[in-house]
PDB file of C-alpha atoms in Angstrom:
ATOM      1  CA  UNK A   1      76.507 -28.217  -3.058  1.00 48.00           C
ATOM      2  CA  UNK A   2      74.542 -27.751  -6.294  1.00 42.00           C
ATOM      3  CA  UNK A   3      72.267 -25.292  -4.504  1.00 46.00           C
ATOM      4  CA  UNK A   4      75.229 -23.290  -3.234  1.00 46.00           C
ATOM      5  CA  UNK A   5      76.790 -23.242  -6.713  1.00 40.00           C
ATOM      6  CA  UNK A   6      73.581 -21.903  -8.272  1.00 40.00           C
ATOM      7  CA  UNK A   7      73.394 -19.221  -5.579  1.00 41.00           C
ATOM      8  CA  UNK A   8      77.029 -18.242  -6.187  1.00 38.00           C
ATOM      9  CA  UNK A   9      76.495 -17.959  -9.940  1.00 36.00           C
ATOM     10  CA  UNK A  10      73.360 -15.868  -9.342  1.00 37.00           C
ATOM     11  CA  UNK A  11      75.233 -13.526  -7.003  1.00 38.00           C
ATOM     12  CA  UNK A  12      78.081 -13.099  -9.487  1.00 36.00           C
ATOM     13  CA  UNK A  13      75.584 -12.345 -12.268  1.00 38.00           C
ATOM     14  CA  UNK A  14      73.762  -9.841 -10.044  1.00 40.00           C
ATOM     15  CA  UNK A  15      77.039  -8.145  -9.088  1.00 40.00           C
ATOM     16  CA  UNK A  16      78.062  -7.902 -12.748  1.00 40.00           C
ATOM     17  CA  UNK A  17      74.667  -6.442 -13.664  1.00 44.00           C
ATOM     18  CA  UNK A  18      74.845  -3.876 -10.866  1.00 41.00           C
ATOM     19  CA  UNK A  19      78.399  -2.927 -11.869  1.00 45.00           C
ATOM     20  CA  UNK A  20      77.341  -2.368 -15.486  1.00 52.00           C
ATOM     21  CA  UNK A  21      74.311  -0.358 -14.349  1.00 53.00           C
ATOM     22  CA  UNK A  22      76.629   1.817 -12.263  1.00 43.00           C
ATOM     23  CA  UNK A  23      78.872   2.443 -15.281  1.00 53.00           C
ATOM     24  CA  UNK A  24      75.818   3.201 -17.415  1.00 60.00           C
ATOM     25  CA  UNK A  25      74.357   5.614 -14.855  1.00 61.00           C
ATOM     26  CA  UNK A  26      77.466   7.791 -15.078  1.00 70.00           C
ATOM     27  CA  UNK A  27      76.788   8.367 -18.789  1.00 84.00           C
ATOM     28  CA  UNK A  28      73.429  10.075 -18.179  1.00 93.00           C
ATOM     29  CA  UNK A  29      73.178  13.757 -17.210  1.00 96.00           C
ATOM     30  CA  UNK A  30      70.582  16.484 -17.320  1.00 97.00           C
ATOM     31  CA  UNK A  31      71.598  19.878 -18.647  1.00 98.00           C
ATOM     32  CA  UNK A  32      71.113  21.309 -15.146  1.00 97.00           C
ATOM     33  CA  UNK A  33      73.439  18.697 -13.644  1.00 98.00           C
ATOM     34  CA  UNK A  34      76.112  19.598 -16.186  1.00 98.00           C
ATOM     35  CA  UNK A  35      75.487  23.273 -15.431  1.00 98.00           C
ATOM     36  CA  UNK A  36      75.916  22.796 -11.664  1.00 98.00           C
ATOM     37  CA  UNK A  37      79.032  20.708 -12.209  1.00 98.00           C
ATOM     38  CA  UNK A  38      80.522  23.375 -14.475  1.00 98.00           C
ATOM     39  CA  UNK A  39      79.647  26.119 -11.969  1.00 98.00           C
ATOM     40  CA  UNK A  40      81.601  24.204  -9.315  1.00 98.00           C
ATOM     41  CA  UNK A  41      84.656  24.089 -11.553  1.00 98.00           C
ATOM     42  CA  UNK A  42      84.468  27.843 -12.205  1.00 98.00           C
ATOM     43  CA  UNK A  43      83.687  29.051  -8.636  1.00 97.00           C
ATOM     44  CA  UNK A  44      80.287  30.370  -9.735  1.00 98.00           C
ATOM     45  CA  UNK A  45      77.942  30.776  -6.767  1.00 97.00           C
ATOM     46  CA  UNK A  46      74.354  29.531  -6.708  1.00 96.00           C
ATOM     47  CA  UNK A  47      73.089  33.130  -6.584  1.00 97.00           C
ATOM     48  CA  UNK A  48      75.120  34.086  -9.647  1.00 98.00           C
ATOM     49  CA  UNK A  49      73.938  31.009 -11.502  1.00 98.00           C
ATOM     50  CA  UNK A  50      70.314  31.889 -10.738  1.00 98.00           C
ATOM     51  CA  UNK A  51      70.924  35.378 -12.131  1.00 98.00           C
ATOM     52  CA  UNK A  52      72.310  33.885 -15.343  1.00 98.00           C
ATOM     53  CA  UNK A  53      69.259  31.646 -15.707  1.00 97.00           C
ATOM     54  CA  UNK A  54      66.695  34.357 -14.980  1.00 97.00           C
ATOM     55  CA  UNK A  55      68.434  36.728 -17.413  1.00 97.00           C
ATOM     56  CA  UNK A  56      68.528  34.222 -20.266  1.00 97.00           C
ATOM     57  CA  UNK A  57      72.291  33.679 -19.976  1.00 98.00           C
ATOM     58  CA  UNK A  58      73.486  37.214 -20.833  1.00 98.00           C
ATOM     59  CA  UNK A  59      76.540  37.696 -23.020  1.00 98.00           C
ATOM     60  CA  UNK A  60      79.174  38.124 -20.309  1.00 98.00           C
ATOM     61  CA  UNK A  61      82.696  36.623 -20.179  1.00 97.00           C
ATOM     62  CA  UNK A  62      81.836  34.443 -17.167  1.00 98.00           C
ATOM     63  CA  UNK A  63      78.659  33.165 -18.866  1.00 98.00           C
ATOM     64  CA  UNK A  64      80.637  32.271 -21.968  1.00 98.00           C
ATOM     65  CA  UNK A  65      83.067  30.309 -19.803  1.00 98.00           C
ATOM     66  CA  UNK A  66      80.151  28.527 -18.132  1.00 98.00           C
ATOM     67  CA  UNK A  67      78.554  27.526 -21.446  1.00 98.00           C
ATOM     68  CA  UNK A  68      81.944  26.421 -22.769  1.00 96.00           C
ATOM     69  CA  UNK A  69      82.432  24.242 -19.689  1.00 97.00           C
ATOM     70  CA  UNK A  70      78.955  22.705 -20.065  1.00 98.00           C
ATOM     71  CA  UNK A  71      79.785  21.748 -23.643  1.00 96.00           C
ATOM     72  CA  UNK A  72      82.895  19.952 -22.398  1.00 95.00           C
ATOM     73  CA  UNK A  73      81.066  18.169 -19.553  1.00 96.00           C
ATOM     74  CA  UNK A  74      78.376  16.937 -21.970  1.00 97.00           C
ATOM     75  CA  UNK A  75      80.999  16.103 -24.617  1.00 95.00           C
ATOM     76  CA  UNK A  76      78.994  18.284 -26.979  1.00 95.00           C
ATOM     77  CA  UNK A  77      82.076  19.977 -28.420  1.00 89.00           C
ATOM     78  CA  UNK A  78      85.131  18.784 -30.290  1.00 82.00           C
ATOM     79  CA  UNK A  79      87.845  20.900 -28.727  1.00 70.00           C
ATOM     80  CA  UNK A  80      90.497  20.066 -31.328  1.00 71.00           C
ATOM     81  CA  UNK A  81      88.294  20.967 -34.286  1.00 70.00           C
ATOM     82  CA  UNK A  82      86.342  23.778 -32.573  1.00 70.00           C
ATOM     83  CA  UNK A  83      83.063  22.194 -33.633  1.00 80.00           C
ATOM     84  CA  UNK A  84      79.838  21.844 -31.674  1.00 87.00           C
ATOM     85  CA  UNK A  85      78.173  18.433 -31.908  1.00 91.00           C
ATOM     86  CA  UNK A  86      74.614  19.348 -32.829  1.00 90.00           C
ATOM     87  CA  UNK A  87      73.464  15.748 -32.462  1.00 92.00           C
ATOM     88  CA  UNK A  88      74.567  15.775 -28.801  1.00 96.00           C
ATOM     89  CA  UNK A  89      73.433  19.273 -27.804  1.00 96.00           C
ATOM     90  CA  UNK A  90      69.962  19.033 -29.368  1.00 95.00           C
ATOM     91  CA  UNK A  91      68.900  16.193 -27.034  1.00 95.00           C
ATOM     92  CA  UNK A  92      68.901  18.658 -24.110  1.00 98.00           C
ATOM     93  CA  UNK A  93      66.279  20.987 -25.628  1.00 98.00           C
ATOM     94  CA  UNK A  94      62.509  20.661 -25.878  1.00 97.00           C
ATOM     95  CA  UNK A  95      60.726  20.895 -29.238  1.00 96.00           C
ATOM     96  CA  UNK A  96      59.103  24.251 -29.915  1.00 96.00           C
ATOM     97  CA  UNK A  97      55.338  23.650 -29.933  1.00 95.00           C
ATOM     98  CA  UNK A  98      54.559  27.167 -31.192  1.00 95.00           C
ATOM     99  CA  UNK A  99      57.036  27.521 -34.057  1.00 95.00           C
ATOM    100  CA  UNK A 100      56.828  24.483 -36.360  1.00 94.00           C
ATOM    101  CA  UNK A 101      59.938  25.680 -38.233  1.00 96.00           C
ATOM    102  CA  UNK A 102      62.116  25.975 -35.140  1.00 97.00           C
ATOM    103  CA  UNK A 103      64.772  23.580 -36.492  1.00 95.00           C
ATOM    104  CA  UNK A 104      65.140  25.616 -39.665  1.00 96.00           C
ATOM    105  CA  UNK A 105      65.274  28.838 -37.641  1.00 97.00           C
ATOM    106  CA  UNK A 106      67.945  27.292 -35.414  1.00 96.00           C
ATOM    107  CA  UNK A 107      70.020  26.412 -38.475  1.00 95.00           C
ATOM    108  CA  UNK A 108      69.627  29.940 -39.849  1.00 97.00           C
ATOM    109  CA  UNK A 109      70.712  31.334 -36.483  1.00 96.00           C
ATOM    110  CA  UNK A 110      73.795  29.091 -36.502  1.00 95.00           C
ATOM    111  CA  UNK A 111      74.677  30.123 -40.050  1.00 95.00           C
ATOM    112  CA  UNK A 112      74.285  33.774 -39.141  1.00 96.00           C
ATOM    113  CA  UNK A 113      75.914  33.887 -35.703  1.00 96.00           C
ATOM    114  CA  UNK A 114      78.335  30.956 -35.510  1.00 93.00           C
ATOM    115  CA  UNK A 115      79.618  30.251 -39.013  1.00 91.00           C
ATOM    116  CA  UNK A 116      80.941  33.814 -39.263  1.00 92.00           C
ATOM    117  CA  UNK A 117      83.032  33.574 -36.079  1.00 92.00           C
ATOM    118  CA  UNK A 118      86.765  32.958 -36.039  1.00 90.00           C
ATOM    119  CA  UNK A 119      87.375  29.185 -35.810  1.00 86.00           C
ATOM    120  CA  UNK A 120      89.671  29.773 -32.831  1.00 88.00           C
ATOM    121  CA  UNK A 121      86.943  31.587 -30.852  1.00 92.00           C
ATOM    122  CA  UNK A 122      85.965  28.486 -28.872  1.00 92.00           C
ATOM    123  CA  UNK A 123      83.919  30.212 -26.170  1.00 95.00           C
ATOM    124  CA  UNK A 124      82.190  32.520 -28.629  1.00 95.00           C
ATOM    125  CA  UNK A 125      81.156  29.615 -30.823  1.00 94.00           C
ATOM    126  CA  UNK A 126      79.921  27.594 -27.843  1.00 95.00           C
ATOM    127  CA  UNK A 127      77.939  30.527 -26.437  1.00 97.00           C
ATOM    128  CA  UNK A 128      76.336  31.570 -29.726  1.00 96.00           C
ATOM    129  CA  UNK A 129      75.447  27.950 -30.548  1.00 96.00           C
ATOM    130  CA  UNK A 130      73.784  27.553 -27.165  1.00 97.00           C
ATOM    131  CA  UNK A 131      71.823  30.785 -27.664  1.00 98.00           C
ATOM    132  CA  UNK A 132      70.548  29.613 -31.064  1.00 97.00           C
ATOM    133  CA  UNK A 133      69.090  26.504 -29.436  1.00 98.00           C
ATOM    134  CA  UNK A 134      67.946  28.327 -26.310  1.00 98.00           C
ATOM    135  CA  UNK A 135      66.007  30.947 -28.284  1.00 97.00           C
ATOM    136  CA  UNK A 136      64.557  28.753 -31.040  1.00 98.00           C
ATOM    137  CA  UNK A 137      63.782  25.458 -29.313  1.00 97.00           C
ATOM    138  CA  UNK A 138      61.122  25.170 -26.608  1.00 95.00           C
ATOM    139  CA  UNK A 139      63.419  25.482 -23.596  1.00 96.00           C
ATOM    140  CA  UNK A 140      65.865  23.273 -21.711  1.00 97.00           C
ATOM    141  CA  UNK A 141      64.740  19.730 -20.902  1.00 96.00           C
ATOM    142  CA  UNK A 142      64.682  18.364 -17.387  1.00 96.00           C
ATOM    143  CA  UNK A 143      65.243  14.844 -18.730  1.00 95.00           C
ATOM    144  CA  UNK A 144      68.639  13.190 -18.785  1.00 95.00           C
ATOM    145  CA  UNK A 145      70.607  12.861 -22.004  1.00 95.00           C
ATOM    146  CA  UNK A 146      73.294  10.337 -22.872  1.00 94.00           C
ATOM    147  CA  UNK A 147      76.837  11.696 -22.779  1.00 96.00           C
ATOM    148  CA  UNK A 148      78.852  10.150 -25.622  1.00 94.00           C
ATOM    149  CA  UNK A 149      82.299   8.721 -25.015  1.00 94.00           C
ATOM    150  CA  UNK A 150      85.437  10.591 -25.907  1.00 90.00           C
ATOM    151  CA  UNK A 151      87.483   8.796 -28.552  1.00 87.00           C
ATOM    152  CA  UNK A 152      90.183   8.039 -25.981  1.00 90.00           C
ATOM    153  CA  UNK A 153      87.533   6.327 -23.822  1.00 92.00           C
ATOM    154  CA  UNK A 154      86.428   4.197 -26.766  1.00 92.00           C
ATOM    155  CA  UNK A 155      90.021   3.113 -27.369  1.00 93.00           C
ATOM    156  CA  UNK A 156      90.479   2.300 -23.672  1.00 95.00           C
ATOM    157  CA  UNK A 157      87.297   0.200 -23.562  1.00 95.00           C
ATOM    158  CA  UNK A 158      88.397  -1.720 -26.633  1.00 94.00           C
ATOM    159  CA  UNK A 159      91.830  -2.231 -25.101  1.00 96.00           C
ATOM    160  CA  UNK A 160      90.151  -3.555 -21.944  1.00 97.00           C
ATOM    161  CA  UNK A 161      88.005  -5.918 -24.015  1.00 95.00           C
ATOM    162  CA  UNK A 162      91.038  -7.243 -25.861  1.00 95.00           C
ATOM    163  CA  UNK A 163      92.519  -8.122 -22.475  1.00 97.00           C
ATOM    164  CA  UNK A 164      89.202  -9.451 -21.110  1.00 97.00           C
ATOM    165  CA  UNK A 165      88.711 -11.780 -24.089  1.00 94.00           C
ATOM    166  CA  UNK A 166      92.392 -12.776 -24.042  1.00 95.00           C
ATOM    167  CA  UNK A 167      92.922 -11.949 -27.707  1.00 93.00           C
ATOM    168  CA  UNK A 168      95.893 -13.782 -29.199  1.00 92.00           C
ATOM    169  CA  UNK A 169      98.939 -11.948 -30.553  1.00 92.00           C
ATOM    170  CA  UNK A 170      97.968 -13.160 -34.013  1.00 92.00           C
ATOM    171  CA  UNK A 171      94.542 -11.541 -33.647  1.00 92.00           C
ATOM    172  CA  UNK A 172      96.048  -8.356 -32.207  1.00 94.00           C
ATOM    173  CA  UNK A 173      98.301  -8.070 -35.246  1.00 92.00           C
ATOM    174  CA  UNK A 174      95.277  -8.510 -37.512  1.00 90.00           C
ATOM    175  CA  UNK A 175      93.390  -5.821 -35.586  1.00 91.00           C
ATOM    176  CA  UNK A 176      96.216  -3.298 -35.673  1.00 91.00           C
ATOM    177  CA  UNK A 177      96.494  -3.742 -39.443  1.00 89.00           C
ATOM    178  CA  UNK A 178      92.780  -3.127 -39.921  1.00 84.00           C
ATOM    179  CA  UNK A 179      91.729  -6.746 -40.421  1.00 81.00           C
ATOM    180  CA  UNK A 180      89.548  -6.922 -37.335  1.00 73.00           C
ATOM    181  CA  UNK A 181      86.356  -8.120 -39.006  1.00 67.00           C
ATOM    182  CA  UNK A 182      88.077 -11.238 -40.378  1.00 72.00           C
ATOM    183  CA  UNK A 183      89.513 -12.387 -37.040  1.00 76.00           C
ATOM    184  CA  UNK A 184      87.939 -15.403 -35.360  1.00 78.00           C
ATOM    185  CA  UNK A 185      88.153 -13.599 -31.991  1.00 84.00           C
ATOM    186  CA  UNK A 186      86.283 -10.507 -33.164  1.00 86.00           C
ATOM    187  CA  UNK A 187      82.813 -11.698 -32.132  1.00 86.00           C
ATOM    188  CA  UNK A 188      83.922 -11.897 -28.488  1.00 89.00           C
ATOM    189  CA  UNK A 189      85.569  -8.461 -28.609  1.00 90.00           C
ATOM    190  CA  UNK A 190      82.567  -6.849 -30.342  1.00 87.00           C
ATOM    191  CA  UNK A 191      80.181  -8.311 -27.777  1.00 90.00           C
ATOM    192  CA  UNK A 192      82.358  -7.199 -24.853  1.00 92.00           C
ATOM    193  CA  UNK A 193      82.572  -3.647 -26.211  1.00 90.00           C
ATOM    194  CA  UNK A 194      78.839  -3.413 -26.996  1.00 89.00           C
ATOM    195  CA  UNK A 195      77.970  -4.442 -23.424  1.00 91.00           C
ATOM    196  CA  UNK A 196      80.700  -2.371 -21.772  1.00 92.00           C
ATOM    197  CA  UNK A 197      79.765   0.753 -23.743  1.00 91.00           C
ATOM    198  CA  UNK A 198      76.073   0.354 -22.910  1.00 90.00           C
ATOM    199  CA  UNK A 199      75.110  -0.149 -26.555  1.00 88.00           C
ATOM    200  CA  UNK A 200      73.679  -3.609 -25.963  1.00 86.00           C
ATOM    201  CA  UNK A 201      71.052  -4.546 -23.405  1.00 82.00           C
ATOM    202  CA  UNK A 202      69.885  -8.138 -22.975  1.00 78.00           C
ATOM    203  CA  UNK A 203      66.289  -6.939 -22.613  1.00 79.00           C
ATOM    204  CA  UNK A 204      65.981  -4.141 -25.173  1.00 80.00           C
ATOM    205  CA  UNK A 205      68.702  -5.192 -27.625  1.00 83.00           C
ATOM    206  CA  UNK A 206      71.093  -2.964 -29.603  1.00 85.00           C
ATOM    207  CA  UNK A 207      70.582   0.756 -28.962  1.00 89.00           C
ATOM    208  CA  UNK A 208      70.718   2.661 -32.255  1.00 87.00           C
ATOM    209  CA  UNK A 209      69.865   5.976 -30.543  1.00 89.00           C
ATOM    210  CA  UNK A 210      73.056   5.807 -28.477  1.00 91.00           C
ATOM    211  CA  UNK A 211      75.029   4.923 -31.588  1.00 88.00           C
ATOM    212  CA  UNK A 212      73.653   8.060 -33.240  1.00 90.00           C
ATOM    213  CA  UNK A 213      74.614  10.268 -30.293  1.00 92.00           C
ATOM    214  CA  UNK A 214      78.064   8.678 -30.274  1.00 89.00           C
ATOM    215  CA  UNK A 215      78.716   8.976 -34.019  1.00 86.00           C
ATOM    216  CA  UNK A 216      76.339  11.678 -35.265  1.00 87.00           C
ATOM    217  CA  UNK A 217      75.624  10.020 -38.598  1.00 84.00           C
ATOM    218  CA  UNK A 218      72.103  10.958 -39.735  1.00 83.00           C
ATOM    219  CA  UNK A 219      71.878   7.702 -41.701  1.00 82.00           C
ATOM    220  CA  UNK A 220      71.534   5.882 -38.384  1.00 84.00           C
ATOM    221  CA  UNK A 221      68.133   7.564 -38.022  1.00 78.00           C
ATOM    222  CA  UNK A 222      66.757   6.787 -41.467  1.00 76.00           C
ATOM    223  CA  UNK A 223      65.407   3.368 -40.505  1.00 80.00           C
ATOM    224  CA  UNK A 224      67.825   1.274 -42.572  1.00 85.00           C
ATOM    225  CA  UNK A 225      70.142   0.627 -39.627  1.00 86.00           C
ATOM    226  CA  UNK A 226      67.275  -0.517 -37.398  1.00 87.00           C
ATOM    227  CA  UNK A 227      65.893  -2.685 -40.201  1.00 90.00           C
ATOM    228  CA  UNK A 228      69.317  -4.252 -40.732  1.00 92.00           C
ATOM    229  CA  UNK A 229      69.716  -4.966 -37.007  1.00 90.00           C
ATOM    230  CA  UNK A 230      66.238  -6.501 -36.830  1.00 90.00           C
ATOM    231  CA  UNK A 231      67.138  -8.745 -39.764  1.00 93.00           C
ATOM    232  CA  UNK A 232      70.337  -9.931 -38.082  1.00 93.00           C
ATOM    233  CA  UNK A 233      68.501 -10.576 -34.806  1.00 91.00           C
ATOM    234  CA  UNK A 234      65.949 -12.724 -36.645  1.00 93.00           C
ATOM    235  CA  UNK A 235      68.641 -14.616 -38.539  1.00 93.00           C
ATOM    236  CA  UNK A 236      71.124 -15.331 -35.739  1.00 91.00           C
ATOM    237  CA  UNK A 237      70.224 -16.571 -32.268  1.00 88.00           C
ATOM    238  CA  UNK A 238      73.489 -17.093 -30.427  1.00 89.00           C
ATOM    239  CA  UNK A 239      75.726 -14.522 -28.825  1.00 89.00           C
ATOM    240  CA  UNK A 240      78.391 -13.272 -29.228  1.00 89.00           C
ATOM    241  CA  UNK A 241      78.191 -14.121 -32.943  1.00 88.00           C
ATOM    242  CA  UNK A 242      74.939 -12.201 -33.379  1.00 90.00           C
ATOM    243  CA  UNK A 243      76.414  -8.974 -31.990  1.00 89.00           C
ATOM    244  CA  UNK A 244      79.463  -9.374 -34.220  1.00 86.00           C
ATOM    245  CA  UNK A 245      77.175  -9.685 -37.256  1.00 89.00           C
ATOM    246  CA  UNK A 246      75.277  -6.551 -36.173  1.00 89.00           C
ATOM    247  CA  UNK A 247      78.562  -4.638 -35.965  1.00 84.00           C
ATOM    248  CA  UNK A 248      79.964  -5.958 -39.259  1.00 84.00           C
ATOM    249  CA  UNK A 249      76.750  -5.960 -41.319  1.00 88.00           C
ATOM    250  CA  UNK A 250      74.873  -2.958 -39.925  1.00 88.00           C
ATOM    251  CA  UNK A 251      77.135  -0.614 -37.962  1.00 83.00           C
ATOM    252  CA  UNK A 252      80.645  -0.794 -39.432  1.00 78.00           C
ATOM    253  CA  UNK A 253      79.830   1.543 -42.325  1.00 78.00           C
ATOM    254  CA  UNK A 254      79.037   4.340 -39.848  1.00 77.00           C
ATOM    255  CA  UNK A 255      82.258   4.032 -37.850  1.00 71.00           C
ATOM    256  CA  UNK A 256      85.140   6.500 -38.408  1.00 60.00           C
ATOM    257  CA  UNK A 257      87.760   5.514 -40.969  1.00 48.00           C
ATOM    258  CA  UNK A 258      90.228   4.444 -38.292  1.00 54.00           C
ATOM    259  CA  UNK A 259      88.539   2.084 -35.860  1.00 72.00           C
ATOM    260  CA  UNK A 260      89.503   2.412 -32.200  1.00 87.00           C
ATOM    261  CA  UNK A 261      90.347  -1.274 -32.125  1.00 90.00           C
ATOM    262  CA  UNK A 262      93.271  -0.625 -34.494  1.00 91.00           C
ATOM    263  CA  UNK A 263      94.840   1.767 -31.998  1.00 92.00           C
ATOM    264  CA  UNK A 264      93.899  -0.393 -28.994  1.00 94.00           C
ATOM    265  CA  UNK A 265      95.576  -3.478 -30.470  1.00 94.00           C
ATOM    266  CA  UNK A 266      98.645  -1.482 -31.450  1.00 94.00           C
ATOM    267  CA  UNK A 267      98.933  -0.119 -27.901  1.00 95.00           C
ATOM    268  CA  UNK A 268      98.878  -3.633 -26.446  1.00 96.00           C
ATOM    269  CA  UNK A 269     101.549  -4.805 -28.895  1.00 96.00           C
ATOM    270  CA  UNK A 270     103.743  -1.817 -28.046  1.00 95.00           C
ATOM    271  CA  UNK A 271     103.052   0.084 -31.292  1.00 93.00           C
ATOM    272  CA  UNK A 272     105.300  -2.017 -33.566  1.00 93.00           C
ATOM    273  CA  UNK A 273     106.126  -0.807 -37.099  1.00 90.00           C
ATOM    274  CA  UNK A 274     103.815  -3.484 -38.523  1.00 88.00           C
ATOM    275  CA  UNK A 275     100.898  -1.481 -37.146  1.00 89.00           C
ATOM    276  CA  UNK A 276     100.430   1.549 -39.356  1.00 74.00           C
ATOM    277  CA  UNK A 277      98.062   4.040 -37.704  1.00 64.00           C
ATOM    278  CA  UNK A 278      96.901   6.780 -40.104  1.00 55.00           C
ATOM    279  CA  UNK A 279      95.632  10.045 -38.581  1.00 56.00           C
ATOM    280  CA  UNK A 280      92.087   9.925 -37.201  1.00 53.00           C
ATOM    281  CA  UNK A 281      89.471  11.577 -39.411  1.00 51.00           C
ATOM    282  CA  UNK A 282      87.338  14.352 -37.923  1.00 50.00           C
ATOM    283  CA  UNK A 283      84.055  13.129 -36.440  1.00 49.00           C
ATOM    284  CA  UNK A 284      80.803  13.644 -38.293  1.00 47.00           C
ATOM    285  CA  UNK A 285      79.131  16.718 -36.834  1.00 45.00           C
ATOM    286  CA  UNK A 286      75.841  18.212 -37.909  1.00 45.00           C
ATOM    287  CA  UNK A 287      75.930  20.996 -38.805  1.00 46.00           C
ATOM    288  CA  UNK A 288      79.559  21.791 -39.659  1.00 44.00           C
ATOM    289  CA  UNK A 289      80.595  25.418 -39.431  1.00 45.00           C
ATOM    290  CA  UNK A 290      84.088  25.147 -40.906  1.00 38.00           C
ATOM    291  CA  UNK A 291      83.554  23.691 -44.330  1.00 38.00           C
ATOM    292  CA  UNK A 292      82.647  20.154 -45.272  1.00 35.00           C
ATOM    293  CA  UNK A 293      82.101  17.369 -42.736  1.00 39.00           C
ATOM    294  CA  UNK A 294      84.118  14.236 -43.505  1.00 38.00           C
TER     295      UNK A 294
END
């Protein structure tokens, strides 16, 4: 009986691991995969796509639509704000080994060709941004890049985790009023979300690179975040408390002003008047072409 129980637990653990790996696999795409997917949506034939590639993606209406679609598929554009997420798009391009100032030249190209465009010209901005990277970086990578979650997906995952962890109504009310970090249940919710979103791996630990691609805050790359996480890992041994401390002590300062958990908890409670949801701030995008990034 004991043997059978151990086998059952092992099978459940294996199934859970495979399920999470399947979810994680869907978040990784190459630029070419996104391109082929977008071509399918737009009825672009393989022959036409090859012509676009061999011609360096000429400035044609159908090419602009294709590039615009790729930006959507890779979640490299904020459609509401008409901004391109540089921190997402750049992971699909190779470094330029000939021009050591290629990043500066890319920025100059963006300032010259994108910043001057009408903010409502979504396809024009997407196309010109792509061309700045295409011409100044070292070409398109064949490697996969991580596709960040849309904000609605983040909220849904947090909502799922609130159900999974069976958060009490008292905790939900705390969350929807912004007091999530003080709730006794928060460690379980934070751990669930970190695992479900692919930000935490039992082998490699907390993935700061994914956090950067999700949030776009350059401070995540300056070493302080990784140093903070390493300090928490050394100080705390047990999960889920350790993950909660990583979120509260090291990551919370980089999150948008309105955390997704506030909206998720409010949704579960039926959006009562006690839950005051201020408007979401624009995401941090680098560079910003329409004034200051908030």
